[in-house]
């Protein structure tokens, strides 16, 4: 009986003291998730510099275009995909309902610096790294830059 | 002059987000033309194939694509590219639309308004005599797919995985119709892989964030799919680059006196050229295509391709049809060309499919032109094409509604009755 009490007493003591001293993550989970989403959106870009505008060159002797008003409207339309999604709710929901769902298996974590297994999580920003060397690189470069 | 001229030619246009594969039904092979406008560092804008034939310096090139995330949204640029493709002397087709039947592909889950816009452009702007719009998968299905499995003939039911530039789409075709409730889209495509490689190289080696084209070449030449990810990761970690069998030296392209020297893998048996700029690639070679199998490696909340295929299959209600689909799986699209893709997908898929189902995976010799090849089979089958297409006269009489009715999403009656 007293042995059990001793054990539980000791565990409770160390847990409480551990929790008090453990430093908290500096970014909260929603801003970290926003940073992840922003990075994924960046990975879907066509050009690094998003504001690049390439004008269609006017071809000499080009065939007459815009033969009907409907076609002229399509050709001058500057609507982007997000405009088109806003216009068509059913189409958008059909499109998103066909997306592949999450995996049933747990995700694996890779070092954000060198690509090896990322066993250690950065206390401040939640990124993964594998070793002290990669921790140094991470602290110098990407840590907390994500939501600066 | 006959009232309704019989089309003298059938033109097949596989309109991909990255490349257009186009040609007459009677051609042996299609012409492959970049579906983009490209602006070089010198501010010259190239349309379509002009980029490959005329541009000398691929460094710092930026692109504008008519496709956005897999939907054809920008017709101003697409028309410029199509005009060059169809009418220019350099490309050589010199199509006469009012005497040509057109077969065009569109993405499987495209917004309806984008499809309608294409219908209007085809008939009101170009004036083709007849037109059939379908997914690339529908054209892949027209091939003699039995040949891929060491047999002959074709099946009414095929499962097609099209892993292209925008995304990887899984399309079950049941009784010759696309079964839309089970179509699934995995947001990992050539563009994501290229951008991930760009980001990784820029962080670890040289800043190449402006070098989309060059990084794409590096991806095509150096990346592969591994069947032993954990072991390869250990090898790259433990061994220094000189002794690592997986490490590669890539020589970046540079201007030389005669012209631009193309980027290539360094031949380690030759002495190194001091003027060459070397990029050493290690685990990037296989971590990048690994995203097709584990998108969660970069935090994407989607399952990998083998699981995604099973998600699509489980959305098909009939067990016999599921078996038929898994017995006729065809892989097309540029991403299936990675070395090691075949072995990896076979192993992982076999592990997920029940033992009693015979799994047959087909890999065409050219996964990029296989859809177009199917288009030629359909183009030469006059009766079949005539039953599916819309003629200019029908469009003038009924308008867009006939296109939506004939090309739209029909459900498969067999499954409806059995459910």
Coordinates of C-alpha atoms in Angstrom, one line a residue:
Chain A
X1 CA 0.0 0.0 0.0
X2 CA 2.5 2.6 1.0
X3 CA 4.7 1.6 -1.9
X4 CA 2.0 2.5 -4.4
X5 CA 1.4 5.9 -2.7
X6 CA 5.1 6.6 -2.9
X7 CA 5.2 5.9 -6.6
X8 CA 2.1 7.9 -7.5
X9 CA 3.4 10.7 -5.2
X10 CA 6.7 10.8 -7.0
X11 CA 5.2 10.7 -10.5
X12 CA 2.7 13.5 -9.7
X13 CA 5.5 15.6 -8.3
X14 CA 7.8 15.3 -11.3
X15 CA 5.0 15.8 -13.8
X16 CA 3.9 19.0 -12.2
X17 CA 7.4 20.4 -11.9
X18 CA 8.2 19.2 -15.5
X19 CA 5.1 21.1 -16.8
X20 CA 6.1 24.3 -15.1
X21 CA 9.5 24.4 -16.5
X22 CA 8.7 23.2 -20.1
X23 CA 9.0 26.2 -22.5
X24 CA 5.9 26.8 -24.6
X25 CA 5.7 26.9 -28.3
X26 CA 6.1 30.5 -29.4
X27 CA 3.8 30.2 -32.4
X28 CA 0.3 28.9 -31.7
X29 CA -1.1 26.0 -33.7
X30 CA -3.4 28.1 -35.9
X31 CA -0.6 30.4 -37.1
X32 CA 1.7 27.4 -37.6
X33 CA -1.0 25.7 -39.7
X34 CA -1.5 28.9 -41.7
X35 CA 2.2 28.9 -42.4
X36 CA 2.1 25.3 -43.6
X37 CA -0.9 26.2 -45.9
X38 CA 0.9 29.2 -47.2
X39 CA 3.9 27.1 -48.1
X40 CA 1.8 24.5 -49.8
X41 CA 0.1 27.3 -51.8
X42 CA 3.6 28.6 -52.8
X43 CA 4.5 25.1 -54.0
X44 CA 1.5 25.3 -56.4
X45 CA 2.7 28.5 -58.1
X46 CA 3.7 28.7 -61.8
X47 CA 6.4 31.3 -61.4
X48 CA 8.3 32.4 -58.2
X49 CA 7.5 36.0 -58.9
X50 CA 3.7 36.0 -58.9
X51 CA 3.1 39.4 -60.3
X52 CA 4.7 38.5 -63.6
X53 CA 2.4 39.5 -66.5
X54 CA 3.1 38.1 -69.9
X55 CA 1.3 39.8 -72.7
X56 CA 0.1 37.8 -75.7
X57 CA 2.1 38.9 -78.7
X58 CA 0.0 40.4 -81.5
X59 CA 0.7 38.1 -84.5
X60 CA 1.1 39.6 -87.9
X61 CA -1.5 38.4 -90.3
X62 CA -3.5 36.7 -87.5
X63 CA -6.9 35.4 -88.3
X64 CA -9.7 37.6 -87.3
X65 CA -10.7 36.9 -83.8
X66 CA -13.8 37.6 -81.8
X67 CA -16.3 36.6 -84.4
X68 CA -19.2 36.5 -82.1
X69 CA -20.0 38.6 -79.0
X70 CA -19.9 35.4 -76.8
X71 CA -16.4 34.6 -78.0
X72 CA -15.2 38.2 -77.5
X73 CA -16.5 38.1 -74.0
X74 CA -14.6 34.9 -73.3
X75 CA -11.4 36.2 -74.9
X76 CA -11.3 39.4 -72.8
X77 CA -12.4 37.8 -69.6
X78 CA -9.9 38.3 -66.8
X79 CA -11.6 35.9 -64.4
X80 CA -9.3 33.8 -62.4
X81 CA -10.0 30.4 -61.0
X82 CA -11.1 31.8 -57.6
X83 CA -13.6 34.1 -59.4
X84 CA -15.0 31.1 -61.2
X85 CA -15.2 29.1 -58.0
X86 CA -17.2 31.9 -56.4
X87 CA -19.6 32.0 -59.4
X88 CA -20.4 28.3 -59.3
X89 CA -21.1 26.7 -55.9
X90 CA -22.3 23.3 -57.1
X91 CA -19.4 22.9 -59.5
X92 CA -16.9 23.9 -56.8
X93 CA -18.4 21.5 -54.2
X94 CA -18.3 18.7 -56.8
X95 CA -14.7 19.5 -57.5
X96 CA -13.7 19.4 -53.9
X97 CA -15.7 16.3 -53.0
X98 CA -13.6 14.4 -55.5
X99 CA -10.4 15.2 -53.6
X100 CA -8.5 12.2 -52.2
X101 CA -8.9 12.0 -48.4
X102 CA -6.4 11.6 -45.6
X103 CA -4.3 8.5 -45.2
X104 CA -5.3 5.9 -42.6
X105 CA -1.7 5.6 -41.7
X106 CA 0.3 7.9 -39.5
X107 CA 2.4 10.5 -41.2
X108 CA 6.2 10.3 -41.0
X109 CA 8.4 13.2 -40.3
X110 CA 11.5 14.3 -42.2
X111 CA 14.2 16.7 -41.2
X112 CA 13.3 20.1 -42.7
X113 CA 17.0 20.8 -43.2
X114 CA 18.6 17.7 -44.7
X115 CA 15.7 15.3 -45.5
X116 CA 16.7 12.5 -43.1
X117 CA 14.2 11.3 -40.4
X118 CA 13.1 14.2 -38.3
X119 CA 12.9 12.8 -34.8
X120 CA 13.2 16.2 -33.0
X121 CA 10.7 19.0 -33.1
X122 CA 11.7 22.6 -32.8
X123 CA 10.4 24.0 -29.5
X124 CA 9.7 27.4 -30.9
X125 CA 8.1 26.7 -34.3
X126 CA 7.3 23.1 -34.6
X127 CA 9.5 22.2 -37.5
X128 CA 11.4 18.9 -37.5
X129 CA 15.1 18.3 -37.6
X130 CA 17.4 15.3 -37.0
X131 CA 20.6 16.4 -35.3
X132 CA 22.4 19.3 -33.6
X133 CA 24.0 20.4 -36.9
X134 CA 20.6 20.6 -38.5
X135 CA 19.2 22.4 -35.4
X136 CA 21.8 25.1 -35.8
X137 CA 21.0 25.6 -39.5
X138 CA 17.3 25.6 -38.7
X139 CA 17.7 28.3 -35.9
X140 CA 19.7 30.5 -38.2
X141 CA 17.5 30.3 -41.3
X142 CA 13.9 29.2 -41.1
X143 CA 12.9 29.2 -37.4
X144 CA 10.2 31.8 -36.7
X145 CA 10.6 33.2 -40.2
X146 CA 7.4 31.4 -41.0
X147 CA 5.1 33.9 -39.4
X148 CA 7.3 36.9 -39.0
Chain B
X1 CA -20.8 23.0 -103.0
X2 CA -22.5 20.4 -100.8
X3 CA -24.8 21.6 -98.1
X4 CA -23.1 19.8 -95.3
X5 CA -19.5 19.0 -96.2
X6 CA -18.2 15.7 -95.0
X7 CA -15.1 16.4 -92.8
X8 CA -12.1 15.5 -94.8
X9 CA -9.9 15.1 -91.8
X10 CA -10.1 14.3 -88.1
X11 CA -7.9 16.2 -85.8
X12 CA -7.1 15.0 -82.3
X13 CA -6.0 17.6 -79.7
X14 CA -5.0 16.2 -76.3
X15 CA -5.0 19.5 -74.5
X16 CA -2.8 19.0 -71.5
X17 CA -1.9 21.6 -68.9
X18 CA 1.8 21.1 -69.7
X19 CA 2.0 19.8 -73.3
X20 CA -0.5 19.6 -76.1
X21 CA -0.3 16.4 -78.1
X22 CA -1.9 17.0 -81.4
X23 CA -2.2 15.5 -84.9
X24 CA -4.5 14.2 -87.6
X25 CA -6.0 10.8 -87.0
X26 CA -3.9 9.5 -89.9
X27 CA -0.6 10.6 -88.4
X28 CA 1.6 8.0 -86.8
X29 CA 2.7 10.2 -83.9
X30 CA 1.5 13.5 -82.5
X31 CA 3.4 16.8 -82.3
X32 CA 4.1 17.7 -78.7
X33 CA 3.9 21.4 -78.1
X34 CA 4.3 23.3 -74.8
X35 CA 0.9 24.6 -73.8
X36 CA 2.2 28.0 -72.5
X37 CA 3.6 31.4 -73.3
X38 CA 7.2 31.7 -72.3
X39 CA 9.1 35.0 -71.7
X40 CA 12.8 34.8 -71.7
X41 CA 15.2 37.0 -69.8
X42 CA 15.5 39.2 -72.9
X43 CA 11.7 39.9 -72.6
X44 CA 10.9 38.0 -75.8
X45 CA 7.6 36.1 -75.6
X46 CA 7.4 32.7 -77.3
X47 CA 4.2 30.9 -78.1
X48 CA 4.0 27.2 -77.7
X49 CA 6.6 25.3 -79.8
X50 CA 8.5 28.6 -80.6
X51 CA 9.9 28.2 -77.1
X52 CA 11.7 24.9 -77.8
X53 CA 12.8 25.8 -81.3
X54 CA 13.8 29.4 -81.0
X55 CA 14.8 30.1 -77.4
X56 CA 18.5 29.8 -76.8
X57 CA 18.8 30.6 -73.1
X58 CA 16.5 28.8 -70.7
X59 CA 17.7 30.6 -67.7
X60 CA 15.3 32.9 -65.9
X61 CA 12.3 32.1 -68.2
X62 CA 8.9 32.7 -66.8
X63 CA 5.7 31.0 -68.0
X64 CA 2.1 31.8 -68.5
X65 CA -0.3 28.9 -68.8
X66 CA -3.9 28.9 -69.9
X67 CA -4.6 26.3 -67.3
X68 CA -4.9 27.2 -63.6
X69 CA -4.8 24.4 -61.1
X70 CA -6.2 22.0 -63.7
X71 CA -9.0 24.2 -65.2
X72 CA -8.7 25.9 -68.6
X73 CA -9.5 29.5 -67.5
X74 CA -7.6 31.7 -69.8
X75 CA -8.7 31.6 -73.4
X76 CA -6.7 34.7 -74.4
X77 CA -3.5 32.7 -74.2
X78 CA -5.0 29.4 -75.2
X79 CA -6.3 30.8 -78.4
X80 CA -2.9 32.3 -79.3
X81 CA -1.3 28.8 -78.7
X82 CA -4.1 27.0 -80.6
X83 CA -3.8 29.5 -83.5
X84 CA -0.2 28.7 -83.8
X85 CA -0.7 25.0 -83.5
X86 CA -3.5 24.8 -86.0
X87 CA -2.6 27.3 -88.7
X88 CA 1.1 28.1 -88.6
X89 CA 3.4 26.9 -91.3
X90 CA 6.2 26.0 -88.9
X91 CA 4.0 23.5 -87.0
X92 CA 2.7 22.3 -90.3
X93 CA -0.9 21.2 -89.7
X94 CA -2.6 24.0 -91.5
X95 CA -6.0 22.8 -90.5
X96 CA -9.1 23.8 -92.3
X97 CA -11.7 23.8 -89.5
X98 CA -14.8 23.9 -91.6
X99 CA -13.7 20.6 -93.1
X100 CA -12.3 19.0 -90.0
X101 CA -13.8 16.9 -87.2
X102 CA -12.2 17.8 -83.9
X103 CA -11.6 15.6 -80.8
X104 CA -10.4 17.6 -77.8
X105 CA -9.6 16.5 -74.2
X106 CA -10.5 18.4 -71.1
X107 CA -9.7 17.7 -67.4
X108 CA -12.0 15.3 -65.7
X109 CA -13.2 17.6 -62.9
X110 CA -13.2 20.8 -64.8
X111 CA -15.8 23.5 -63.9
X112 CA -18.8 23.3 -66.3
X113 CA -18.3 27.0 -67.4
X114 CA -14.8 26.2 -68.6
X115 CA -16.1 23.3 -70.7
X116 CA -18.9 25.5 -72.2
X117 CA -16.4 28.2 -73.1
X118 CA -14.4 25.7 -75.0
X119 CA -17.6 24.6 -76.9
X120 CA -18.3 28.2 -77.9
X121 CA -14.7 28.8 -79.0
X122 CA -14.6 25.6 -81.1
X123 CA -17.8 26.3 -83.0
X124 CA -18.2 30.1 -83.0
X125 CA -14.6 31.1 -83.4
X126 CA -12.9 28.3 -85.3
X127 CA -16.0 26.8 -86.9
X128 CA -15.1 23.1 -86.8
X129 CA -17.5 21.0 -88.8
X130 CA -18.0 18.6 -85.8
X131 CA -16.5 18.2 -82.3
X132 CA -16.2 15.7 -79.5
X133 CA -15.0 16.8 -76.0
X134 CA -14.0 14.1 -73.5
X135 CA -11.4 13.4 -70.8
X136 CA -7.9 12.1 -71.8
X137 CA -8.9 8.9 -69.9
X138 CA -11.8 8.3 -72.3
X139 CA -9.3 8.4 -75.2
X140 CA -6.8 6.1 -73.3
X141 CA -9.7 3.7 -73.0
X142 CA -10.0 3.5 -76.8
X143 CA -6.7 1.8 -77.1
X144 CA -6.2 -1.9 -77.3
X145 CA -5.3 -2.0 -73.7
X146 CA -5.2 -5.8 -73.6
X147 CA -1.7 -5.4 -75.2
X148 CA -0.4 -3.9 -72.0
X149 CA -1.3 -7.0 -70.1
X150 CA 0.2 -9.5 -72.5
X151 CA -3.2 -10.2 -74.0
X152 CA -5.2 -8.6 -76.8
X153 CA -8.5 -6.7 -77.4
X154 CA -9.9 -4.2 -74.9
X155 CA -12.2 -4.2 -71.9
X156 CA -15.3 -2.1 -71.4
X157 CA -14.1 -1.4 -67.9
X158 CA -10.7 0.3 -67.2
X159 CA -9.2 2.1 -64.3
X160 CA -7.0 4.9 -65.6
X161 CA -4.6 6.9 -63.5
X162 CA -3.5 10.1 -65.2
X163 CA -0.6 11.6 -63.3
X164 CA 0.2 14.9 -65.1
X165 CA 1.3 18.4 -64.5
X166 CA -1.6 19.7 -62.5
X167 CA -2.5 16.6 -60.4
X168 CA -3.0 12.9 -60.4
X169 CA -6.5 11.9 -61.3
X170 CA -8.0 8.4 -60.9
X171 CA -10.7 7.7 -63.4
X172 CA -12.8 4.5 -63.4
X173 CA -14.4 3.9 -66.8
X174 CA -17.3 1.4 -66.4
X175 CA -19.1 0.1 -69.5
X176 CA -17.3 2.7 -71.6
X177 CA -18.5 5.7 -69.5
X178 CA -16.6 7.6 -66.9
X179 CA -18.0 6.8 -63.5
X180 CA -17.9 10.3 -61.9
X181 CA -18.8 9.4 -58.3
X182 CA -15.6 7.4 -58.0
X183 CA -13.2 9.9 -59.7
X184 CA -10.6 11.0 -57.3
X185 CA -8.0 13.8 -57.5
X186 CA -4.7 13.8 -55.7
X187 CA -3.1 17.2 -55.7
X188 CA 0.4 16.0 -56.5
X189 CA 1.5 16.7 -60.1
X190 CA 4.6 17.6 -62.0
X191 CA 4.3 21.2 -61.0
X192 CA 4.3 20.4 -57.3
X193 CA 7.3 18.1 -57.7
X194 CA 9.2 20.7 -59.6
X195 CA 8.5 23.4 -57.1
X196 CA 9.4 21.2 -54.2
X197 CA 12.7 20.3 -55.9
X198 CA 13.3 24.0 -56.6
X199 CA 12.6 24.9 -52.9
X200 CA 14.9 22.2 -51.7
X201 CA 17.8 23.0 -54.0
X202 CA 17.4 26.7 -53.2
X203 CA 17.6 26.0 -49.5
X204 CA 20.4 23.5 -49.6
X205 CA 22.6 24.5 -52.5
X206 CA 22.0 27.4 -54.9
X207 CA 19.1 29.8 -55.2
X208 CA 17.2 28.6 -58.2
X209 CA 13.8 29.9 -57.4
X210 CA 13.6 31.7 -60.8
X211 CA 14.8 28.7 -62.8
X212 CA 11.6 26.7 -63.3
X213 CA 12.7 25.2 -66.6
X214 CA 16.2 24.2 -65.6
X215 CA 14.9 22.6 -62.3
X216 CA 12.3 20.7 -64.4
X217 CA 15.1 19.3 -66.5
X218 CA 17.0 18.3 -63.4
X219 CA 13.8 16.6 -62.1
X220 CA 13.4 14.7 -65.3
X221 CA 17.0 13.6 -65.6
X222 CA 17.9 12.9 -62.0
X223 CA 14.9 11.9 -60.0
X224 CA 13.6 8.4 -59.5
X225 CA 11.2 6.4 -57.3
X226 CA 12.7 4.2 -54.7
X227 CA 11.3 0.9 -53.4
X228 CA 13.6 1.1 -50.4
X229 CA 13.0 4.6 -49.0
X230 CA 14.4 4.0 -45.5
X231 CA 17.5 2.2 -46.7
X232 CA 18.3 4.9 -49.3
X233 CA 17.7 7.6 -46.7
X234 CA 20.3 5.9 -44.5
X235 CA 22.8 5.6 -47.4
X236 CA 22.5 9.3 -48.2
X237 CA 22.9 10.2 -44.5
X238 CA 25.8 8.0 -43.6
X239 CA 28.0 8.2 -46.7
X240 CA 29.7 11.3 -48.0
X241 CA 28.8 12.4 -51.5
X242 CA 32.0 11.0 -53.0
X243 CA 31.2 7.4 -51.8
X244 CA 27.4 7.6 -52.0
X245 CA 26.2 5.5 -55.0
X246 CA 23.0 7.4 -55.0
X247 CA 24.6 10.9 -55.1
X248 CA 24.8 12.6 -58.5
X249 CA 26.6 15.6 -59.8
X250 CA 24.5 17.7 -62.2
X251 CA 26.3 20.1 -64.4
X252 CA 24.2 23.3 -64.7
X253 CA 23.8 24.8 -68.2
X254 CA 26.0 27.7 -69.0
X255 CA 26.9 29.9 -71.9
X256 CA 30.0 28.8 -73.8
X257 CA 31.6 30.3 -76.9
X258 CA 29.7 28.3 -79.5
X259 CA 26.3 28.4 -77.6
X260 CA 24.5 27.3 -74.5
X261 CA 25.8 24.0 -73.1
X262 CA 22.8 22.0 -71.9
X263 CA 22.5 20.8 -68.3
X264 CA 23.5 17.2 -67.9
X265 CA 24.7 14.6 -65.3
X266 CA 28.4 14.7 -64.9
X267 CA 30.3 11.7 -66.1
X268 CA 32.5 10.8 -63.1
X269 CA 35.0 8.9 -65.2
X270 CA 36.1 12.1 -66.9
X271 CA 38.1 14.9 -65.2
X272 CA 35.9 17.7 -64.0
X273 CA 35.8 20.9 -66.0
X274 CA 36.7 23.9 -63.8
X275 CA 34.2 26.2 -65.5
X276 CA 31.3 23.9 -64.8
X277 CA 29.0 24.8 -62.0
X278 CA 28.1 21.5 -60.2
X279 CA 25.0 20.7 -58.2
X280 CA 25.3 17.6 -56.0
X281 CA 22.0 15.8 -55.5
X282 CA 21.5 13.3 -52.8
X283 CA 18.2 12.3 -51.2
X284 CA 16.4 14.9 -53.2
X285 CA 16.6 12.5 -56.1
X286 CA 14.1 10.2 -54.5
X287 CA 12.4 12.4 -51.9
X288 CA 10.8 14.5 -54.5
X289 CA 8.9 11.7 -56.4
X290 CA 8.2 10.2 -53.0
X291 CA 5.5 12.8 -52.7
X292 CA 3.3 10.8 -55.1
X293 CA 3.3 8.0 -52.5
X294 CA 3.4 10.1 -49.3
X295 CA 2.1 13.6 -49.8
X296 CA 2.1 14.0 -46.0
X297 CA 5.9 14.3 -46.2
X298 CA 5.3 18.0 -46.9
X299 CA 2.2 18.2 -44.7
X300 CA -0.5 17.6 -47.4
X301 CA -3.5 16.0 -45.9
X302 CA -4.1 13.5 -48.6
X303 CA -3.2 9.8 -48.9
X304 CA -0.7 8.6 -51.4
X305 CA -1.4 7.1 -54.8
X306 CA -1.9 3.5 -53.8
X307 CA -4.4 4.4 -51.0
X308 CA -6.1 6.9 -53.3
X309 CA -6.7 4.2 -55.9
X310 CA -8.3 2.1 -53.1
X311 CA -10.5 5.1 -52.1
X312 CA -11.7 5.4 -55.7
X313 CA -12.3 1.6 -55.9
X314 CA -14.3 1.6 -52.7
X315 CA -16.6 4.3 -54.1
X316 CA -17.7 1.8 -56.8
X317 CA -20.8 -0.1 -55.4
X318 CA -20.6 -3.4 -57.3
X319 CA -18.0 -5.9 -56.2
X320 CA -17.6 -7.6 -59.6
X321 CA -17.0 -4.2 -61.2
X322 CA -14.4 -3.4 -58.6
X323 CA -12.6 -6.7 -59.6
X324 CA -12.9 -5.8 -63.3
X325 CA -11.4 -2.3 -62.7
X326 CA -8.4 -3.7 -60.7
X327 CA -7.8 -6.2 -63.5
X328 CA -7.5 -3.4 -66.0
X329 CA -5.4 -0.6 -64.5
X330 CA -3.6 1.8 -66.9
X331 CA -1.0 4.4 -65.9
X332 CA -0.5 7.4 -68.2
X333 CA 0.9 10.9 -67.7
X334 CA 4.5 12.2 -67.3
X335 CA 5.0 11.4 -63.7
X336 CA 4.7 7.7 -64.4
X337 CA 7.9 7.9 -66.4
X338 CA 10.1 8.1 -63.2
X339 CA 12.5 5.1 -63.0
X340 CA 11.2 2.8 -60.3
X341 CA 7.6 4.0 -60.5
X342 CA 6.4 0.7 -61.9
X343 CA 7.9 -1.5 -59.2
X344 CA 6.9 0.8 -56.4
X345 CA 3.2 1.1 -57.4
X346 CA 2.9 -2.6 -58.1
X347 CA 4.3 -3.6 -54.7
X348 CA 2.3 -1.1 -52.7
X349 CA -1.0 -1.7 -54.6
X350 CA -0.7 -5.5 -54.4
X351 CA -0.4 -5.1 -50.6
X352 CA -3.7 -3.2 -50.4
X353 CA -5.8 -5.3 -52.8
X354 CA -7.5 -8.4 -51.5
X355 CA -5.7 -11.7 -52.4
X356 CA -8.5 -13.1 -54.4
X357 CA -8.5 -10.2 -56.9
X358 CA -6.3 -10.4 -59.9
X359 CA -4.4 -7.1 -60.2
X360 CA -3.2 -6.2 -63.7
X361 CA -1.2 -3.0 -64.1
X362 CA -0.6 -1.6 -67.6
X363 CA 2.3 0.8 -68.4
X364 CA 2.2 2.0 -72.0
X365 CA 5.5 2.5 -73.8
X366 CA 4.8 6.2 -74.1
X367 CA 2.6 7.4 -71.3
X368 CA 2.5 10.9 -72.7
X369 CA 1.1 10.1 -76.1
X370 CA -1.0 7.1 -75.2
X371 CA -4.1 9.2 -74.8
X372 CA -3.6 10.8 -78.2
X373 CA -3.0 7.3 -79.8
X374 CA -6.4 6.3 -78.4
X375 CA -7.8 9.4 -80.0
X376 CA -6.6 8.2 -83.4
X377 CA -8.4 4.9 -82.9
X378 CA -11.6 6.8 -82.2
X379 CA -11.0 9.2 -85.0
X380 CA -10.7 6.5 -87.6
X381 CA -13.8 4.7 -86.2
X382 CA -16.4 6.8 -88.1
X383 CA -19.5 5.2 -86.7
X384 CA -18.4 5.5 -83.1
X385 CA -17.3 9.1 -83.5
X386 CA -20.4 10.1 -85.3
X387 CA -22.6 8.8 -82.5
X388 CA -20.7 10.8 -79.9
X389 CA -19.9 14.1 -81.6
X390 CA -21.9 17.3 -82.0
X391 CA -22.0 18.7 -85.5
X392 CA -21.9 22.4 -86.4
X393 CA -25.4 22.2 -87.6
X394 CA -26.6 20.7 -84.3
X395 CA -24.9 23.4 -82.4
X396 CA -26.4 26.1 -84.5
X397 CA -29.8 24.6 -83.9
X398 CA -29.6 23.7 -80.2
X399 CA -26.8 25.7 -78.8
X400 CA -24.6 24.9 -75.8
X401 CA -27.3 22.6 -74.3
X402 CA -26.6 19.9 -76.8
X403 CA -23.0 19.9 -75.9
X404 CA -23.8 19.7 -72.3
X405 CA -26.2 16.8 -72.9
X406 CA -23.9 14.8 -75.2
X407 CA -20.6 15.4 -73.4
X408 CA -21.9 15.8 -69.9
X409 CA -21.7 13.5 -66.9
X410 CA -23.9 10.6 -67.6
X411 CA -24.3 7.9 -64.9
X412 CA -23.9 4.3 -65.6
X413 CA -27.3 2.5 -65.7
X414 CA -25.9 -0.9 -64.8
X415 CA -24.7 0.3 -61.4
X416 CA -27.8 2.4 -60.8
X417 CA -30.1 -0.7 -61.2
X418 CA -28.0 -2.9 -59.0
X419 CA -27.6 -0.5 -56.1

